[in-house]
Amino acid sequence: MLASSAVLRRQQLVIRCLGVGGYSDHNINTNQKPMQGVRFSSGAASFSLEADAENVLRAITPTLDPNRHKGQAGNIAVIGGCREYTGAPYFAAISALKIGADLSHVFCTRDAASVIKSYSPELIVHPILEESYSVRDEDKSFILENVLGEVDKWMERFDCLVIGPGLGRDPFLLDCVSKIIKHARQSNVPIVIDGDGLFLITNWLDLVSGYHLAVLTPNVNEYKRLVQKVLSCEVNDEDAREQLLSLAKRIGGVTILRKGKADLISDGETVESVSIYGSPRRCGGQGDILSGRQVFVSDSRNPTMLGCIAGSTLMRKAASLAFENKKRSTLTTDIIECLGRR
Ligand SMILES: NC(=O)C1=CN([C@@H]2O[C@H](COP(=O)(O)OP(=O)(O)OC[C@H]3O[C@@H](n4cnc5c(N)ncnc54)[C@H](OP(=O)(O)O)[C@@H]3O)[C@@H](O)[C@H]2O)[C@@H](O)CC1
Ligand SMILES: Nc1ncnc2c1ncn2[C@@H]1O[C@H](COP(=O)(O)OP(=O)(O)OP(=O)(O)O)[C@@H](O)[C@H]1O
Ligand SMILES: [Mg+2]
């Protein structure tokens, strides 16, 4: 079957981002020497720790190419935003634009939509999700079909879905989102699962199990719940890397970025860590920024690990720059202003 144009575009994004075959986006246009510094062995990227986080950042960030048109540097969608939470989906969606995506959509509930639209004209906000309180039982299947139809109209054009920032835990809303995840898998769209999206898949692991284009970004609580559910034990920080490797292996296919003092990243085969930069401020919203940074997640395995290393490094670098400037008063909005600064 001919790969759809979106899959081809995502694969071109892979080649440009990774410089697979020694060519970065810049080389493609100028045929200069392949990039140095990023080592690939037997098809799996093997990186030392901190120094390569910088090299990965350099390797995976596509250069600005005058021959490209709008959308080719990345078109992402955040699935999240409800009556309770409107900041999280905004943080995730604007962060993707700030690191270079061209278009950023938010699919949220009607209540949240006008609030998120008021935060920024840069975002394309779709008020299509519903929570139980606004839906009669007899209308639920019709509304579910309508939600899926609205998302499917756009699905082929997305390079990545970020599912969960500010989603909340409403059962009807989570049921709709579970169907969106299934449709994304059928369309081979990479997905980043964060926030309440992790609450959903922890209770329904089949949604992501075996899907190598899925990235999970749990915080301390969310990771604890995943370990309890999948490994039937408590988090063991004595053997954090081994436990993360087992968790990723047991779920199968996914890449997990365990957020913490050091971010640990595993695809079930290797484990990498990123602990450079960062700030001592733990204000809410920093994880949402990180989930939006995974816009480089792509079609094949290695870039998923690379995307996580790059996203974590960029997030921590921006947090460090913001803290230098604002100290104890640093907020997530200050960190967003520092994104993309090198
Ligand atoms: N400005 C914004 O809009 C921001 C919005 N945010 C959004 O908030 C959502 C939750 O994210 P978070 O990080 O607070 O979740 P987390 O650490 O697992 O829980 C902390 C503790 O609270 C509890 N708990 C949580 N949610 C619950 C619920 N719905 N109903 C009941 N209990 C709940 C939880 O209990 P537990 O699950 O452990 O039993 C734990 O004890 C998520 O969608 C995120 O994107 C954040 O990104 C920040 C900025
Ligand atoms: N102790 C720490 N020291 C330095 N950086 C940290 C520390 N804990 C987390 N981080 C970094 O802060 C970012 C957000 O992690 P955090 O655990 O706050 O996510 P979260 O709880 O999902 O955030 P959010 O409030 O957006 O939901 C991650 O990039 C992580 O690398
Ligand atoms: Mg979070």
CSV table of C-alpha atoms and ligand atoms in Angstrom, one decimal:
chain,number,residue,atom,x,y,z
A,1,MET,CA,0.0,0.0,0.0
A,2,LEU,CA,1.4,3.4,-0.9
A,3,ALA,CA,2.4,5.2,2.3
A,4,SER,CA,0.1,8.2,2.7
A,5,SER,CA,1.6,11.6,2.1
A,6,ALA,CA,1.5,12.3,5.9
A,7,VAL,CA,3.5,9.2,6.6
A,8,LEU,CA,6.0,10.2,3.8
A,9,ARG,CA,6.2,13.7,5.3
A,10,ARG,CA,6.8,12.2,8.7
A,11,GLN,CA,9.6,10.0,7.2
A,12,GLN,CA,11.1,13.0,5.6
A,13,LEU,CA,11.0,14.7,9.0
A,14,VAL,CA,12.9,11.7,10.3
A,15,ILE,CA,15.6,12.0,7.6
A,16,ARG,CA,15.9,15.8,8.1
A,17,CYS,CA,15.9,15.6,11.9
A,18,LEU,CA,18.2,12.7,12.2
A,19,GLY,CA,20.6,13.1,9.3
A,20,VAL,CA,20.1,9.4,8.7
A,21,GLY,CA,22.8,8.4,6.2
A,22,GLY,CA,24.9,11.2,7.4
A,23,TYR,CA,22.7,14.0,6.0
A,24,SER,CA,21.0,16.6,8.1
A,25,ASP,CA,18.5,18.9,6.5
A,26,HIS,CA,21.2,21.4,5.8
A,27,ASN,CA,23.4,18.7,4.1
A,28,ILE,CA,20.5,17.6,1.9
A,29,ASN,CA,20.5,21.1,0.3
A,30,THR,CA,24.2,21.7,0.2
A,31,ASN,CA,25.7,18.1,0.0
A,32,GLN,CA,28.2,19.0,2.6
A,33,LYS,CA,30.0,16.5,4.8
A,34,PRO,CA,27.7,14.4,7.1
A,35,MET,CA,27.2,15.6,10.6
A,36,GLN,CA,29.8,14.6,13.3
A,37,GLY,CA,29.2,13.7,16.9
A,38,VAL,CA,26.1,11.6,16.8
A,39,ARG,CA,27.1,7.9,16.9
A,40,PHE,CA,24.8,5.1,15.6
A,41,SER,CA,25.8,1.5,16.0
A,42,SER,CA,23.9,-1.6,14.5
A,43,GLY,CA,20.9,0.6,13.9
A,44,ALA,CA,20.5,1.5,17.6
A,45,ALA,CA,21.7,4.9,18.8
A,46,SER,CA,24.1,4.5,21.6
A,47,PHE,CA,24.9,7.6,23.5
A,48,SER,CA,27.1,8.5,26.4
A,49,LEU,CA,25.2,10.6,28.9
A,50,GLU,CA,25.4,14.4,29.2
A,51,ALA,CA,27.7,15.3,26.3
A,52,ASP,CA,25.5,13.5,23.8
A,53,ALA,CA,22.3,15.3,25.0
A,54,GLU,CA,23.8,18.4,23.4
A,55,ASN,CA,24.8,16.5,20.3
A,56,VAL,CA,21.4,15.0,20.0
A,57,LEU,CA,19.9,18.5,20.3
A,58,ARG,CA,22.1,19.7,17.5
A,59,ALA,CA,21.5,16.6,15.3
A,60,ILE,CA,17.7,16.4,15.7
A,61,THR,CA,16.8,20.1,15.4
A,62,PRO,CA,15.9,20.7,11.7
A,63,THR,CA,17.5,23.8,10.2
A,64,LEU,CA,15.2,26.5,8.8
A,65,ASP,CA,14.9,25.7,5.1
A,66,PRO,CA,13.6,28.4,2.7
A,67,ASN,CA,12.3,25.7,0.4
A,68,ARG,CA,9.8,24.4,2.9
A,69,HIS,CA,6.2,25.5,3.2
A,70,LYS,CA,3.9,25.9,6.2
A,71,GLY,CA,3.4,22.7,8.1
A,72,GLN,CA,6.5,20.9,7.0
A,73,ALA,CA,8.4,21.7,10.1
A,74,GLY,CA,5.8,20.0,12.2
A,75,ASN,CA,2.0,20.0,12.7
A,76,ILE,CA,0.9,18.8,16.2
A,77,ALA,CA,-2.3,18.4,18.2
A,78,VAL,CA,-2.8,18.5,21.9
A,79,ILE,CA,-5.8,16.4,23.2
A,80,GLY,CA,-6.6,18.0,26.5
A,81,GLY,CA,-8.2,20.9,28.3
A,82,CYS,CA,-11.4,20.6,30.4
A,83,ARG,CA,-13.5,22.7,32.8
A,84,GLU,CA,-10.8,22.2,35.5
A,85,TYR,CA,-7.5,22.6,33.6
A,86,THR,CA,-6.8,25.1,30.7
A,87,GLY,CA,-3.2,26.0,31.4
A,88,ALA,CA,-1.7,22.5,30.7
A,89,PRO,CA,-2.9,22.2,27.1
A,90,TYR,CA,-1.8,25.7,26.4
A,91,PHE,CA,1.7,25.1,27.8
A,92,ALA,CA,2.1,21.9,25.7
A,93,ALA,CA,0.8,23.4,22.5
A,94,ILE,CA,2.7,26.7,22.6
A,95,SER,CA,5.9,24.9,23.6
A,96,ALA,CA,5.8,22.9,20.3
A,97,LEU,CA,5.5,26.2,18.3
A,98,LYS,CA,8.3,27.7,20.3
A,99,ILE,CA,10.7,24.9,19.4
A,100,GLY,CA,9.9,25.1,15.7
A,101,ALA,CA,6.7,23.4,14.8
A,102,ASP,CA,4.6,25.4,12.3
A,103,LEU,CA,1.1,24.6,13.5
A,104,SER,CA,-0.3,23.6,16.9
A,105,HIS,CA,-3.9,22.5,17.5
A,106,VAL,CA,-5.7,21.9,20.8
A,107,PHE,CA,-8.8,19.6,20.9
A,108,CYS,CA,-10.6,20.4,24.2
A,109,THR,CA,-14.0,20.7,25.8
A,110,ARG,CA,-16.3,23.7,25.0
A,111,ASP,CA,-15.8,25.2,28.4
A,112,ALA,CA,-12.0,25.2,28.0
A,113,ALA,CA,-11.9,26.4,24.4
A,114,SER,CA,-12.7,30.1,24.8
A,115,VAL,CA,-10.3,30.3,27.7
A,116,ILE,CA,-7.4,28.7,25.7
A,117,LYS,CA,-8.2,30.7,22.7
A,118,SER,CA,-7.9,33.8,24.8
A,119,TYR,CA,-4.4,32.8,25.8
A,120,SER,CA,-3.0,32.9,22.3
A,121,PRO,CA,-4.1,33.5,18.7
A,122,GLU,CA,-1.2,31.2,17.6
A,123,LEU,CA,-3.2,28.1,18.6
A,124,ILE,CA,-5.9,26.4,16.5
A,125,VAL,CA,-8.5,25.4,19.2
A,126,HIS,CA,-11.3,22.9,18.5
A,127,PRO,CA,-14.0,22.9,21.2
A,128,ILE,CA,-15.3,19.4,20.4
A,129,LEU,CA,-14.7,17.2,23.5
A,130,GLU,CA,-17.4,16.7,26.1
A,131,GLU,CA,-17.6,15.8,29.8
A,132,SER,CA,-20.3,13.6,31.3
A,133,TYR,CA,-22.1,16.6,33.0
A,134,SER,CA,-22.9,18.1,29.6
A,135,VAL,CA,-24.1,14.9,27.9
A,136,ARG,CA,-27.4,13.0,28.2
A,137,ASP,CA,-27.0,9.2,28.3
A,138,GLU,CA,-29.1,8.8,25.1
A,139,ASP,CA,-26.8,11.2,23.2
A,140,LYS,CA,-23.5,9.6,24.2
A,141,SER,CA,-22.9,7.3,21.2
A,142,PHE,CA,-23.8,10.1,18.7
A,143,ILE,CA,-21.5,12.6,20.4
A,144,LEU,CA,-18.7,10.0,20.5
A,145,GLU,CA,-19.1,9.5,16.7
A,146,ASN,CA,-19.1,13.2,16.2
A,147,VAL,CA,-15.9,13.7,18.3
A,148,LEU,CA,-14.1,11.0,16.3
A,149,GLY,CA,-15.3,12.4,13.0
A,150,GLU,CA,-14.0,15.9,13.9
A,151,VAL,CA,-10.5,14.5,14.9
A,152,ASP,CA,-10.3,12.2,12.0
A,153,LYS,CA,-10.7,15.1,9.6
A,154,TRP,CA,-7.3,16.3,10.7
A,155,MET,CA,-5.6,13.1,11.8
A,156,GLU,CA,-3.6,12.5,8.6
A,157,ARG,CA,-2.1,15.9,8.8
A,158,PHE,CA,-0.6,15.6,12.3
A,159,ASP,CA,3.0,14.6,12.9
A,160,CYS,CA,2.3,13.9,16.5
A,161,LEU,CA,-0.6,13.9,19.1
A,162,VAL,CA,0.1,15.0,22.7
A,163,ILE,CA,-2.6,13.3,24.7
A,164,GLY,CA,-3.4,14.2,28.3
A,165,PRO,CA,-2.3,17.6,29.4
A,166,GLY,CA,-5.2,19.0,31.4
A,167,LEU,CA,-7.5,16.2,30.2
A,168,GLY,CA,-9.1,15.5,33.6
A,169,ARG,CA,-10.5,12.2,34.6
A,170,ASP,CA,-14.1,12.3,33.4
A,171,PRO,CA,-15.2,8.8,32.3
A,172,PHE,CA,-17.0,9.8,29.1
A,173,LEU,CA,-14.2,12.1,28.0
A,174,LEU,CA,-11.6,9.4,28.7
A,175,ASP,CA,-13.7,6.9,26.7
A,176,CYS,CA,-13.7,9.3,23.7
A,177,VAL,CA,-9.9,9.8,24.0
A,178,SER,CA,-9.3,6.1,24.1
A,179,LYS,CA,-11.0,5.8,20.7
A,180,ILE,CA,-8.8,8.8,19.4
A,181,ILE,CA,-5.7,6.8,20.5
A,182,LYS,CA,-6.9,3.8,18.5
A,183,HIS,CA,-7.5,5.9,15.4
A,184,ALA,CA,-4.0,7.5,15.8
A,185,ARG,CA,-2.4,4.0,15.9
A,186,GLN,CA,-4.3,3.0,12.8
A,187,SER,CA,-3.0,6.1,11.0
A,188,ASN,CA,0.6,5.5,12.3
A,189,VAL,CA,0.6,8.9,14.0
A,190,PRO,CA,3.2,9.2,16.8
A,191,ILE,CA,1.6,9.9,20.3
A,192,VAL,CA,3.0,11.4,23.5
A,193,ILE,CA,0.9,10.4,26.5
A,194,ASP,CA,1.1,12.7,29.6
A,195,GLY,CA,-0.9,14.0,32.5
A,196,ASP,CA,-4.4,12.4,32.8
A,197,GLY,CA,-3.7,10.5,29.5
A,198,LEU,CA,-1.3,8.4,31.7
A,199,PHE,CA,-4.2,7.9,34.1
A,200,LEU,CA,-6.2,6.5,31.1
A,201,ILE,CA,-3.6,4.1,29.7
A,202,THR,CA,-2.5,2.9,33.1
A,203,ASN,CA,-6.0,1.5,33.4
A,204,TRP,CA,-6.0,0.4,29.8
A,205,LEU,CA,-2.5,-0.6,28.7
A,206,ASP,CA,-3.7,-2.3,25.4
A,207,LEU,CA,-4.2,1.2,24.1
A,208,VAL,CA,-0.4,1.7,23.8
A,209,SER,CA,1.1,-1.8,24.3
A,210,GLY,CA,3.2,-2.8,21.3
A,211,TYR,CA,3.0,0.7,19.7
A,212,HIS,CA,6.6,1.8,19.0
A,213,LEU,CA,5.5,5.4,18.2
A,214,ALA,CA,4.1,5.9,21.7
A,215,VAL,CA,6.1,8.0,24.2
A,216,LEU,CA,4.9,8.0,27.9
A,217,THR,CA,6.2,11.0,30.1
A,218,PRO,CA,5.2,10.1,33.7
A,219,ASN,CA,6.0,12.3,36.7
A,220,VAL,CA,6.6,10.8,40.2
A,221,ASN,CA,2.9,9.9,40.9
A,222,GLU,CA,2.2,8.7,37.4
A,223,TYR,CA,5.3,6.5,37.3
A,224,LYS,CA,4.4,5.0,40.7
A,225,ARG,CA,1.0,4.1,39.4
A,226,LEU,CA,2.4,2.6,36.2
A,227,VAL,CA,5.0,0.4,38.2
A,228,GLN,CA,2.3,-0.7,40.6
A,229,LYS,CA,0.0,-1.7,37.8
A,230,VAL,CA,2.5,-3.3,35.3
A,231,LEU,CA,5.2,-4.7,37.6
A,232,SER,CA,3.0,-5.3,40.7
A,233,CYS,CA,5.6,-3.8,43.0
A,234,GLU,CA,6.7,-0.4,44.4
A,235,VAL,CA,9.1,2.0,42.7
A,236,ASN,CA,12.7,0.9,43.6
A,237,ASP,CA,15.1,3.8,43.2
A,238,GLU,CA,18.1,1.6,44.2
A,239,ASP,CA,17.7,0.0,40.7
A,240,ALA,CA,15.9,2.8,38.9
A,241,ARG,CA,17.4,2.1,35.4
A,242,GLU,CA,16.7,-1.7,35.5
A,243,GLN,CA,13.2,-1.1,36.8
A,244,LEU,CA,12.5,1.4,34.0
A,245,LEU,CA,13.9,-1.0,31.4
A,246,SER,CA,11.6,-3.8,32.7
A,247,LEU,CA,8.6,-1.5,32.7
A,248,ALA,CA,9.2,-0.4,29.1
A,249,LYS,CA,9.8,-4.0,28.1
A,250,ARG,CA,6.7,-5.4,29.8
A,251,ILE,CA,4.4,-2.8,28.3
A,252,GLY,CA,6.1,-3.5,25.0
A,253,GLY,CA,7.2,-1.2,22.1
A,254,VAL,CA,6.8,2.2,24.0
A,255,THR,CA,9.4,4.7,25.0
A,256,ILE,CA,9.1,6.0,28.6
A,257,LEU,CA,10.6,9.3,29.8
A,258,ARG,CA,10.5,9.1,33.6
A,259,LYS,CA,10.7,12.7,34.8
A,260,GLY,CA,12.7,13.6,37.9
A,261,LYS,CA,15.9,15.1,39.2
A,262,ALA,CA,17.5,13.2,36.3
A,263,ASP,CA,15.1,12.3,33.5
A,264,LEU,CA,15.5,8.5,32.7
A,265,ILE,CA,14.6,7.4,29.2
A,266,SER,CA,14.1,3.8,28.0
A,267,ASP,CA,12.6,2.0,25.0
A,268,GLY,CA,12.9,-1.4,26.6
A,269,GLU,CA,16.3,-2.0,25.0
A,270,THR,CA,18.6,0.8,26.3
A,271,VAL,CA,18.4,3.4,29.1
A,272,GLU,CA,19.7,7.0,28.9
A,273,SER,CA,19.6,9.8,31.4
A,274,VAL,CA,19.5,13.6,31.1
A,275,SER,CA,20.3,15.7,34.2
A,276,ILE,CA,22.1,18.7,32.7
A,277,TYR,CA,20.8,22.2,33.5
A,278,GLY,CA,17.4,22.4,35.2
A,279,SER,CA,16.1,24.6,38.0
A,280,PRO,CA,15.2,24.0,41.6
A,281,ARG,CA,11.7,25.5,41.0
A,282,ARG,CA,9.0,22.8,40.8
A,283,CYS,CA,6.1,25.1,39.7
A,284,GLY,CA,3.2,23.3,37.9
A,285,GLY,CA,3.2,23.1,34.1
A,286,GLN,CA,6.9,22.2,33.4
A,287,GLY,CA,5.9,18.6,32.5
A,288,ASP,CA,3.3,20.0,30.1
A,289,ILE,CA,6.1,22.0,28.4
A,290,LEU,CA,8.1,18.8,28.1
A,291,SER,CA,5.2,16.9,26.5
A,292,GLY,CA,5.0,19.6,23.8
A,293,ARG,CA,8.7,19.3,23.2
A,294,GLN,CA,8.4,15.8,21.9
A,295,VAL,CA,7.3,17.2,18.5
A,296,PHE,CA,10.3,15.4,17.1
A,297,VAL,CA,8.9,12.0,17.8
A,298,SER,CA,8.8,10.3,14.5
A,299,ASP,CA,8.2,7.1,12.5
A,300,SER,CA,11.1,4.9,13.5
A,301,ARG,CA,12.6,3.7,16.8
A,302,ASN,CA,15.8,5.6,17.3
A,303,PRO,CA,14.2,9.1,16.8
A,304,THR,CA,11.8,8.3,19.6
A,305,MET,CA,14.7,8.0,22.1
A,306,LEU,CA,16.4,11.0,20.4
A,307,GLY,CA,13.2,13.0,20.6
A,308,CYS,CA,13.0,12.3,24.4
A,309,ILE,CA,16.7,13.2,25.0
A,310,ALA,CA,16.3,16.4,22.9
A,311,GLY,CA,12.9,17.4,24.5
A,312,SER,CA,14.3,16.8,28.1
A,313,THR,CA,17.5,18.7,27.3
A,314,LEU,CA,15.6,21.7,25.8
A,315,MET,CA,13.2,21.8,28.7
A,316,ARG,CA,15.9,21.8,31.3
A,317,LYS,CA,18.0,24.3,29.5
A,318,ALA,CA,15.0,26.7,29.3
A,319,ALA,CA,14.2,26.2,33.0
A,320,SER,CA,17.8,26.9,33.9
A,321,LEU,CA,17.9,30.2,31.8
A,322,ALA,CA,14.5,31.3,33.3
A,323,PHE,CA,15.7,30.6,36.8
A,324,GLU,CA,18.9,32.6,36.2
A,325,ASN,CA,16.7,35.5,35.4
A,326,LYS,CA,13.7,35.2,37.7
A,327,LYS,CA,15.0,33.0,40.6
A,328,ARG,CA,12.3,32.0,43.1
A,329,SER,CA,9.6,33.8,41.2
A,330,THR,CA,10.2,31.6,38.1
A,331,LEU,CA,6.9,30.4,36.6
A,332,THR,CA,6.2,28.1,33.7
A,333,THR,CA,5.4,31.1,31.5
A,334,ASP,CA,8.9,32.4,32.1
A,335,ILE,CA,10.4,29.1,31.0
A,336,ILE,CA,8.3,29.1,27.8
A,337,GLU,CA,9.8,32.5,27.0
A,338,CYS,CA,13.3,30.9,27.2
A,339,LEU,CA,12.5,28.0,24.9
A,340,GLY,CA,14.6,27.8,21.8
A,341,ARG,CA,17.3,30.1,23.2
A,342,ARG,CA,20.6,28.4,22.6
B,1,LIG,N1,-2.1,25.0,35.0
B,1,LIG,C1,-2.7,23.8,34.6
B,1,LIG,O1,-3.7,23.8,34.0
B,1,LIG,C2,-2.0,22.5,35.0
B,1,LIG,C3,-2.7,21.4,34.9
B,1,LIG,N2,-2.1,20.2,35.1
B,1,LIG,C4,-2.9,19.0,34.8
B,1,LIG,O2,-3.5,18.5,36.1
B,1,LIG,C5,-3.8,17.1,35.9
B,1,LIG,C6,-3.3,16.4,37.1
B,1,LIG,O3,-1.8,16.6,37.0
B,1,LIG,P1,-0.9,16.4,38.3
B,1,LIG,O4,0.5,16.6,37.9
B,1,LIG,O5,-1.5,17.3,39.4
B,1,LIG,O6,-1.3,14.9,38.6
B,1,LIG,P2,-0.6,13.9,39.6
B,1,LIG,O7,0.8,14.4,40.0
B,1,LIG,O8,-0.8,12.5,39.1
B,1,LIG,O9,-1.6,14.1,40.8
B,1,LIG,C7,-1.3,14.9,41.9
B,1,LIG,C8,-2.1,14.4,43.0
B,1,LIG,O10,-3.5,14.8,42.8
B,1,LIG,C9,-4.4,13.7,42.6
B,1,LIG,N3,-5.1,14.0,41.4
B,1,LIG,C10,-4.6,14.5,40.2
B,1,LIG,N4,-5.6,14.7,39.3
B,1,LIG,C11,-6.8,14.2,39.9
B,1,LIG,C12,-8.1,14.2,39.5
B,1,LIG,N5,-8.5,14.6,38.3
B,1,LIG,N6,-9.0,13.6,40.4
B,1,LIG,C13,-8.6,13.2,41.6
B,1,LIG,N7,-7.3,13.2,42.1
B,1,LIG,C14,-6.4,13.8,41.2
B,1,LIG,C15,-3.5,12.5,42.4
B,1,LIG,O11,-4.1,11.4,43.1
B,1,LIG,P3,-3.8,9.9,42.7
B,1,LIG,O12,-4.0,9.8,41.2
B,1,LIG,O13,-2.3,9.7,43.1
B,1,LIG,O14,-4.7,9.1,43.5
B,1,LIG,C16,-2.2,13.0,43.1
B,1,LIG,O15,-2.3,12.6,44.5
B,1,LIG,C17,-3.1,16.7,34.6
B,1,LIG,O16,-4.0,16.6,33.5
B,1,LIG,C18,-2.1,17.8,34.3
B,1,LIG,O17,-1.9,17.9,32.9
B,1,LIG,C19,-0.7,20.1,35.6
B,1,LIG,O18,0.0,19.8,34.4
B,1,LIG,C20,-0.2,21.3,36.2
B,1,LIG,C21,-0.6,22.6,35.5
B,2,LIG,N1,14.1,17.5,41.2
B,2,LIG,C1,14.2,18.0,40.0
B,2,LIG,N2,15.3,18.7,39.6
B,2,LIG,C2,15.5,19.2,38.4
B,2,LIG,N3,14.6,19.0,37.4
B,2,LIG,C3,13.5,18.3,37.7
B,2,LIG,C4,13.2,17.8,39.0
B,2,LIG,N4,12.0,17.1,39.0
B,2,LIG,C5,11.5,17.3,37.7
B,2,LIG,N5,12.4,18.0,37.0
B,2,LIG,C6,12.2,18.4,35.6
B,2,LIG,O1,11.0,19.2,35.5
B,2,LIG,C7,10.2,18.8,34.4
B,2,LIG,C8,8.8,18.5,34.8
B,2,LIG,O2,8.8,17.5,35.7
B,2,LIG,P1,7.6,17.3,36.7
B,2,LIG,O3,7.9,16.0,37.5
B,2,LIG,O4,7.3,18.6,37.4
B,2,LIG,O5,6.4,16.9,35.7
B,2,LIG,P2,4.9,17.1,36.0
B,2,LIG,O6,4.5,16.8,37.4
B,2,LIG,O7,4.2,16.3,35.0
B,2,LIG,O8,4.6,18.6,35.7
B,2,LIG,P3,3.2,19.3,35.4
B,2,LIG,O9,2.9,20.2,36.5
B,2,LIG,O10,3.4,20.0,34.1
B,2,LIG,O11,2.2,18.2,35.3
B,2,LIG,C9,10.9,17.6,33.7
B,2,LIG,O12,11.5,18.1,32.5
B,2,LIG,C10,12.0,17.2,34.7
B,2,LIG,O13,13.2,17.0,34.0
B,3,MG,MG,2.3,16.4,34.4
